[in-house]
Coordinates of C-alpha atoms and ligand atoms in Angstrom, one line a residue:
M1 CA 109.9 90.8 120.3
L2 CA 111.5 91.7 117.0
K3 CA 108.9 94.5 115.6
R4 CA 108.1 93.8 112.6
Y5 CA 108.0 96.3 108.9
L6 CA 106.1 95.4 106.0
L7 CA 108.4 97.7 103.0
A8 CA 108.3 94.8 100.4
P9 CA 105.7 95.4 97.1
G10 CA 103.2 93.2 97.9
P11 CA 101.5 93.1 100.3
T12 CA 101.6 96.6 101.4
P13 CA 101.2 97.8 104.9
V14 CA 97.2 98.8 105.6
P15 CA 97.1 101.7 107.1
P16 CA 94.7 101.7 110.7
E17 CA 91.2 103.2 109.4
A18 CA 90.7 100.2 107.5
L19 CA 92.0 97.5 109.6
L20 CA 89.1 98.9 112.2
A21 CA 86.5 99.1 108.9
M22 CA 87.1 95.6 108.2
A23 CA 86.4 94.2 111.9
M24 CA 83.3 94.9 112.0
P25 CA 80.2 92.2 111.5
I26 CA 79.6 90.3 108.0
I27 CA 77.0 91.9 106.0
H28 CA 74.8 89.9 104.0
H29 CA 75.9 90.6 99.7
R30 CA 72.7 90.6 98.3
S31 CA 70.9 92.5 101.1
P32 CA 70.0 96.5 100.8
D33 CA 73.6 96.9 102.8
F34 CA 76.1 96.0 101.3
L35 CA 75.0 98.2 97.6
P36 CA 75.9 101.6 98.7
V37 CA 78.9 99.8 100.3
L38 CA 79.6 98.7 96.2
D39 CA 78.3 101.9 95.0
S40 CA 81.5 104.1 97.2
A41 CA 83.8 102.0 95.6
K42 CA 82.9 101.7 92.8
K43 CA 82.7 105.4 92.3
G44 CA 85.8 105.1 94.1
L45 CA 88.1 103.4 91.5
Q46 CA 86.6 105.6 88.7
W47 CA 88.3 108.9 90.0
L48 CA 91.7 106.6 90.9
Y49 CA 91.0 105.3 87.3
Q50 CA 90.5 109.0 85.6
T51 CA 87.6 107.2 83.6
K52 CA 83.7 106.9 82.8
N53 CA 84.1 103.5 82.4
D54 CA 83.4 100.6 84.3
V55 CA 85.9 99.2 86.2
L56 CA 85.3 95.4 87.8
V57 CA 85.8 94.9 91.3
L58 CA 87.1 91.0 91.4
C59 CA 87.0 88.0 94.3
A60 CA 91.0 87.2 92.7
T61 CA 94.7 87.8 93.1
G62 CA 95.7 90.8 91.0
T63 CA 96.7 88.1 88.3
G64 CA 92.9 86.8 88.5
G65 CA 92.6 90.5 86.3
M66 CA 95.2 89.2 84.1
V67 CA 93.7 86.0 83.4
G68 CA 90.3 88.1 82.8
S69 CA 91.4 90.3 80.8
V70 CA 93.0 87.6 77.9
N71 CA 89.9 85.3 78.1
N72 CA 87.5 88.4 77.8
F73 CA 88.6 90.0 75.8
F74 CA 90.9 87.2 72.7
S75 CA 89.9 84.0 71.5
P76 CA 92.2 81.2 69.9
G77 CA 94.4 82.4 68.1
D78 CA 93.7 85.4 68.4
K79 CA 97.9 87.3 67.8
A80 CA 98.6 88.8 70.8
L81 CA 101.6 91.4 71.6
V82 CA 104.0 90.7 74.6
I83 CA 106.4 93.4 75.8
N84 CA 108.3 91.2 78.1
A85 CA 110.6 92.9 80.8
G86 CA 110.9 91.1 83.1
N87 CA 109.0 87.7 85.8
F88 CA 105.6 89.8 85.2
G89 CA 105.5 90.1 81.7
E90 CA 106.4 86.4 81.4
R91 CA 102.6 86.1 83.5
W92 CA 101.9 87.5 80.3
T93 CA 103.2 85.2 77.6
K94 CA 102.0 82.6 79.5
I95 CA 98.3 83.6 80.2
C96 CA 97.9 83.9 76.5
K97 CA 99.5 81.0 75.4
S98 CA 97.2 79.1 78.3
Y99 CA 94.3 80.3 76.0
N100 CA 95.8 79.6 73.4
L101 CA 97.2 83.0 71.9
S102 CA 99.6 83.2 69.1
V103 CA 102.3 85.1 71.2
E104 CA 105.3 87.5 70.1
E105 CA 107.3 88.8 72.3
I106 CA 109.3 92.1 72.4
K107 CA 111.8 91.2 74.9
I108 CA 114.6 93.7 76.7
D109 CA 116.4 93.4 79.0
W110 CA 116.1 93.1 82.9
G111 CA 115.9 96.4 84.0
Y112 CA 114.7 98.9 80.9
T113 CA 111.5 99.6 78.9
V114 CA 110.1 99.3 75.9
K115 CA 111.1 101.2 73.0
P116 CA 107.7 102.7 71.9
E117 CA 108.9 102.6 68.7
D118 CA 109.8 98.9 68.2
V119 CA 106.0 98.2 69.7
E120 CA 105.1 101.0 66.6
K121 CA 107.1 98.9 63.9
A122 CA 105.7 95.2 65.1
L123 CA 102.4 96.7 64.6
K124 CA 103.1 98.6 61.3
K125 CA 104.2 95.2 60.3
D126 CA 101.3 93.1 61.2
P127 CA 98.7 95.4 61.9
S128 CA 96.5 92.2 62.5
I129 CA 97.9 92.1 66.1
K130 CA 94.9 92.0 68.3
G131 CA 96.2 93.1 71.9
V132 CA 99.4 94.7 73.5
F133 CA 99.9 93.6 75.9
V134 CA 102.2 95.4 79.2
Q135 CA 103.3 96.2 83.2
A136 CA 103.1 99.4 83.8
S137 CA 105.4 99.4 86.8
E138 CA 107.6 95.6 86.2
T139 CA 107.7 95.0 89.5
S140 CA 110.3 92.3 88.9
T141 CA 113.1 94.9 87.6
G142 CA 112.0 98.5 89.3
V143 CA 111.0 99.6 85.3
Y144 CA 108.3 101.7 84.5
H145 CA 107.1 101.6 80.5
D146 CA 105.7 105.0 79.3
I147 CA 102.5 103.8 78.9
K148 CA 100.7 107.5 77.2
A149 CA 103.5 106.7 74.8
L150 CA 102.1 103.2 74.5
A151 CA 98.8 104.0 74.6
E152 CA 99.1 107.2 71.8
I153 CA 100.9 104.4 69.0
V154 CA 98.2 101.3 70.0
R155 CA 95.0 103.6 70.0
K156 CA 95.3 104.5 66.5
Y157 CA 94.8 100.9 65.7
D158 CA 90.8 100.0 65.8
N159 CA 91.5 96.3 66.2
T160 CA 94.1 96.4 68.9
I161 CA 93.4 97.1 72.3
F162 CA 95.9 97.8 75.2
V163 CA 96.0 95.7 78.3
V164 CA 98.1 97.1 81.2
D165 CA 98.7 95.5 84.3
A166 CA 98.8 98.2 86.5
I167 CA 99.1 96.5 89.6
S168 CA 102.2 97.4 91.4
A169 CA 102.0 101.6 90.1
L170 CA 98.5 102.0 90.3
V171 CA 98.1 105.0 93.2
A172 CA 101.5 105.4 92.3
H173 CA 101.9 106.3 89.0
D174 CA 99.6 109.2 87.1
L175 CA 97.3 106.2 84.6
R176 CA 95.1 108.5 82.4
M177 CA 93.2 106.1 81.2
D178 CA 90.1 107.8 79.3
E179 CA 92.8 110.5 78.5
W180 CA 95.7 108.3 77.3
G181 CA 93.7 105.9 75.7
I182 CA 94.0 102.3 77.8
D183 CA 92.1 99.9 76.8
V184 CA 92.0 97.3 79.7
L185 CA 93.5 98.3 83.2
I186 CA 94.4 95.4 85.5
G187 CA 94.3 96.9 89.8
G188 CA 95.4 94.8 93.0
S189 CA 94.3 95.0 96.3
Q190 CA 97.9 94.0 98.1
K191 CA 99.8 96.8 96.7
G192 CA 99.7 100.6 96.1
L193 CA 95.4 100.5 97.9
M194 CA 97.3 99.8 100.6
L195 CA 94.9 96.4 101.3
P196 CA 95.3 92.6 102.4
P197 CA 95.1 90.3 99.3
G198 CA 92.1 88.9 97.7
L199 CA 90.7 92.2 95.2
A200 CA 91.4 92.2 91.3
F201 CA 90.1 95.7 90.0
V202 CA 89.6 95.8 86.1
G203 CA 88.6 99.3 84.1
V204 CA 87.3 98.5 80.8
S205 CA 86.9 101.2 77.8
E206 CA 83.9 100.9 75.4
K207 CA 86.8 99.6 72.4
A208 CA 87.2 97.3 74.3
W209 CA 83.8 95.9 75.0
K210 CA 83.3 95.3 71.8
F211 CA 86.1 92.6 71.3
A212 CA 84.8 91.2 74.7
D213 CA 80.9 90.9 72.3
K214 CA 83.5 88.4 69.9
A215 CA 85.6 86.7 72.5
T216 CA 85.6 83.6 72.0
S217 CA 87.6 82.0 75.0
P218 CA 86.0 79.5 77.4
K219 CA 85.1 81.8 80.7
F220 CA 82.9 80.9 83.8
Y221 CA 84.1 82.6 86.6
F222 CA 86.1 85.6 85.2
N223 CA 82.6 86.8 83.0
F224 CA 83.1 90.1 82.8
K225 CA 79.7 91.2 81.0
K226 CA 77.6 89.3 83.8
E227 CA 80.1 90.7 85.8
R228 CA 79.1 94.5 84.2
E229 CA 75.6 93.4 84.5
S230 CA 76.2 92.8 88.2
L231 CA 78.0 95.3 88.6
A232 CA 75.3 98.5 87.2
K233 CA 73.0 97.1 90.1
N234 CA 75.4 97.4 92.6
Q235 CA 76.9 94.0 92.7
T236 CA 79.0 91.2 92.2
S237 CA 78.1 88.1 90.9
F238 CA 79.6 85.7 93.2
T239 CA 79.1 86.4 96.9
S240 CA 81.0 89.9 97.3
P241 CA 84.0 90.0 99.7
V242 CA 82.3 92.2 101.4
T243 CA 85.4 92.8 103.9
L244 CA 87.3 93.6 101.4
I245 CA 85.2 95.9 100.0
I246 CA 84.6 97.8 103.1
G247 CA 88.6 98.5 102.8
L248 CA 88.3 99.7 99.4
N249 CA 86.4 102.2 100.8
E250 CA 88.5 103.3 103.7
S251 CA 91.9 103.1 101.3
L252 CA 90.4 105.3 98.7
K253 CA 88.7 107.4 101.3
L254 CA 92.6 108.4 102.6
L255 CA 93.5 108.6 98.8
R256 CA 91.1 111.3 98.3
A257 CA 91.5 113.9 101.2
E258 CA 95.3 113.3 99.3
G259 CA 94.6 114.2 96.3
L260 CA 95.7 111.7 94.0
E261 CA 98.6 114.3 92.5
N262 CA 99.5 114.7 95.3
A263 CA 100.4 110.9 96.0
F264 CA 101.9 110.3 92.6
A265 CA 104.2 113.0 94.4
R266 CA 104.8 110.9 97.4
H267 CA 105.7 107.5 95.6
E268 CA 107.4 110.1 93.1
R269 CA 109.6 111.7 96.4
L270 CA 110.2 108.1 97.9
S271 CA 111.3 106.5 95.8
R272 CA 114.1 109.5 94.5
A273 CA 115.1 109.8 98.2
T274 CA 115.7 106.4 98.5
R275 CA 117.8 106.0 95.0
E276 CA 120.0 108.7 95.9
A277 CA 120.6 106.9 99.7
I278 CA 121.3 103.9 97.9
K279 CA 123.8 105.5 95.4
A280 CA 125.3 108.0 98.6
L281 CA 126.1 104.0 99.7
G282 CA 128.3 103.4 96.4
L283 CA 125.8 100.6 95.8
D284 CA 124.1 100.1 91.9
M285 CA 120.8 100.5 91.0
F286 CA 119.9 97.6 89.1
T287 CA 117.0 99.2 87.3
K288 CA 119.0 101.3 84.2
E289 CA 116.4 103.5 83.3
S290 CA 112.9 105.0 84.2
P291 CA 112.2 103.7 87.5
S292 CA 109.0 103.0 89.1
Y293 CA 108.0 104.8 91.7
A294 CA 107.0 102.0 93.4
V295 CA 109.5 99.9 93.9
T296 CA 113.5 100.7 94.3
A297 CA 115.5 97.3 92.4
I298 CA 119.1 97.7 93.8
N299 CA 122.5 95.0 93.2
A300 CA 123.9 93.1 95.7
P301 CA 127.8 94.7 96.1
A302 CA 130.5 92.3 94.8
G303 CA 130.3 89.1 96.6
I304 CA 127.0 89.4 98.4
D305 CA 124.3 87.0 97.6
G306 CA 121.7 89.4 97.5
Q307 CA 119.6 86.3 99.2
E308 CA 121.4 87.7 102.1
I309 CA 120.6 90.9 102.3
Y310 CA 116.6 90.4 102.3
K311 CA 116.8 87.5 104.9
N312 CA 118.9 89.6 106.6
L313 CA 117.3 92.4 107.2
R314 CA 113.3 89.9 108.3
V315 CA 115.7 87.6 110.3
K316 CA 117.9 90.2 112.7
Y317 CA 116.2 93.6 111.9
G318 CA 112.0 92.8 111.1
I319 CA 112.4 94.4 107.8
T320 CA 110.7 92.8 105.0
A321 CA 111.8 93.8 102.1
A322 CA 112.0 91.0 98.7
G323 CA 114.8 89.6 97.1
G324 CA 115.7 90.0 93.1
Q325 CA 112.9 86.8 91.1
G326 CA 114.0 84.5 88.1
H327 CA 117.8 84.7 86.7
V328 CA 117.9 87.6 89.0
K329 CA 117.2 86.3 92.3
G330 CA 120.6 86.4 94.4
K331 CA 122.1 89.4 92.5
I332 CA 119.8 92.1 93.6
F333 CA 117.2 92.7 96.3
R334 CA 114.8 95.5 96.6
I335 CA 112.7 98.0 98.2
A336 CA 109.2 98.8 98.3
H337 CA 107.9 102.0 98.7
L338 CA 104.2 102.1 98.1
G339 CA 100.7 102.5 99.7
Y340 CA 100.6 102.6 102.4
A341 CA 104.0 104.7 102.9
G342 CA 106.0 107.9 104.1
A343 CA 109.2 109.0 105.3
F344 CA 110.0 107.2 107.5
D345 CA 109.9 104.5 106.0
V346 CA 112.0 105.4 104.1
I347 CA 115.0 105.8 106.5
T348 CA 113.2 102.4 108.1
A349 CA 115.1 100.7 104.9
I350 CA 118.1 102.9 104.1
A351 CA 119.1 102.5 108.0
G352 CA 118.3 98.7 107.7
V353 CA 120.6 98.3 104.6
E354 CA 123.2 100.4 105.9
M355 CA 123.2 97.6 109.2
V356 CA 123.0 94.6 107.5
L357 CA 125.6 95.4 104.8
K358 CA 128.1 96.8 107.7
G359 CA 127.2 93.5 109.5
M360 CA 128.0 91.3 106.2
G361 CA 131.2 92.9 106.2
H362 CA 130.5 95.7 103.3
P363 CA 132.5 98.4 104.4
L364 CA 129.8 101.4 104.7
K365 CA 130.0 104.8 107.2
L366 CA 126.8 103.9 109.1
G367 CA 124.1 107.2 108.1
T368 CA 125.6 107.7 104.8
G369 CA 122.2 106.4 103.2
V370 CA 120.2 107.8 105.7
A371 CA 121.7 111.4 105.5
V372 CA 121.0 111.8 102.3
A373 CA 116.8 110.4 102.4
Q374 CA 116.5 112.6 105.2
E375 CA 117.9 115.7 103.7
L376 CA 115.6 114.5 100.7
L377 CA 112.5 114.0 102.5
M378 CA 112.3 117.0 104.5
V379 CA 109.5 119.4 104.9
Ligands
PLP401 C1 101.7 92.0 92.2 C2 102.0 91.8 90.9 C3 100.9 91.2 89.9 C4 99.6 89.9 91.0 O1 100.1 89.7 91.3 P1 99.1 88.6 92.3 O2 100.3 87.8 93.6 O3 98.0 87.5 92.0 O4 98.6 89.2 93.2 C5 101.1 91.6 88.5 N1 101.9 92.3 87.9 C6 102.5 92.4 89.1 C7 103.6 94.3 87.6 C8 102.5 92.6 90.2 O5 103.5 93.5 90.3

């Protein structure tokens, strides 16, 4: 038997409290049993999103939330400004184009963050831009974009909304939807929320709802105005993923007990310990600035294939981390510290990386990175 450890940036491990609750018999989504379940999830999500707005619950993976955030607020021909700093930024472009939006990209080298002044310049030059699209945490490169600064810029433009894919950032980073003025904030179940894949969440501001009134893109399954009406009655428009929503209440209960500030601080601490341990091993960060608290992206040492590191971690030691995506596949590997994560997840990951690299002939002293992580994670 090989004991398995899930240290990927989604899916992430599910705590026993949620697993147990999800093992209960199915209840009917139109019965009175379900109404308080969704009511509680709805309120918990508003707490997590730091918002008074509706947070829609969709039966989809995170990408479904992204798709719905394009076709519900925009019409064919509308101008979209996409901040493309990695694989998921690229996804925004593809989704926008599939609904015939006119896309302008701010392309950023992988490993770097967007400069807010570049967004300001683009909006000044063309105030007819209807939406600015970004990732909070760009999971493919391990970068966190400055959502607060970006929101401050976009909110000055009445005809532009700010659409944030926070699928990997939610729970790891402080994202103040109302205070900062984020218009559309997207999350997913299998990342910071510590659940199986299958739920997407979309917070929608009053400003964005006005866009929804005018948007003519085709819609059927993802119809946010209908979902909003259903949610007001503690329902979803179609069959509710009742099991996942029951699990969601358990995850939210754990997070509420921890407190939002503590959850963010925990992710910050775990990410810092991971980075410092990696540096102590003589490895370079792939992320050049503003590291995400959710995932750490690391350059494979010269002459070693990043995919082989990822594969050896999994095959030899049962650790599922992540390799590289797109053009950096083979050049990097990634370790997540997201959701149901603690000190020993980082220590396990670093110990595994040391053993794998030594096994591949890379010179290092076992325990070097682990010791650094231990120092930083001691309480
Ligand atoms: C995981 C992820 C997604 C969505 O992926 P799904 O497979 O559709 O859940 C989107 N954006 C980011 C930044 C992600 O990390």
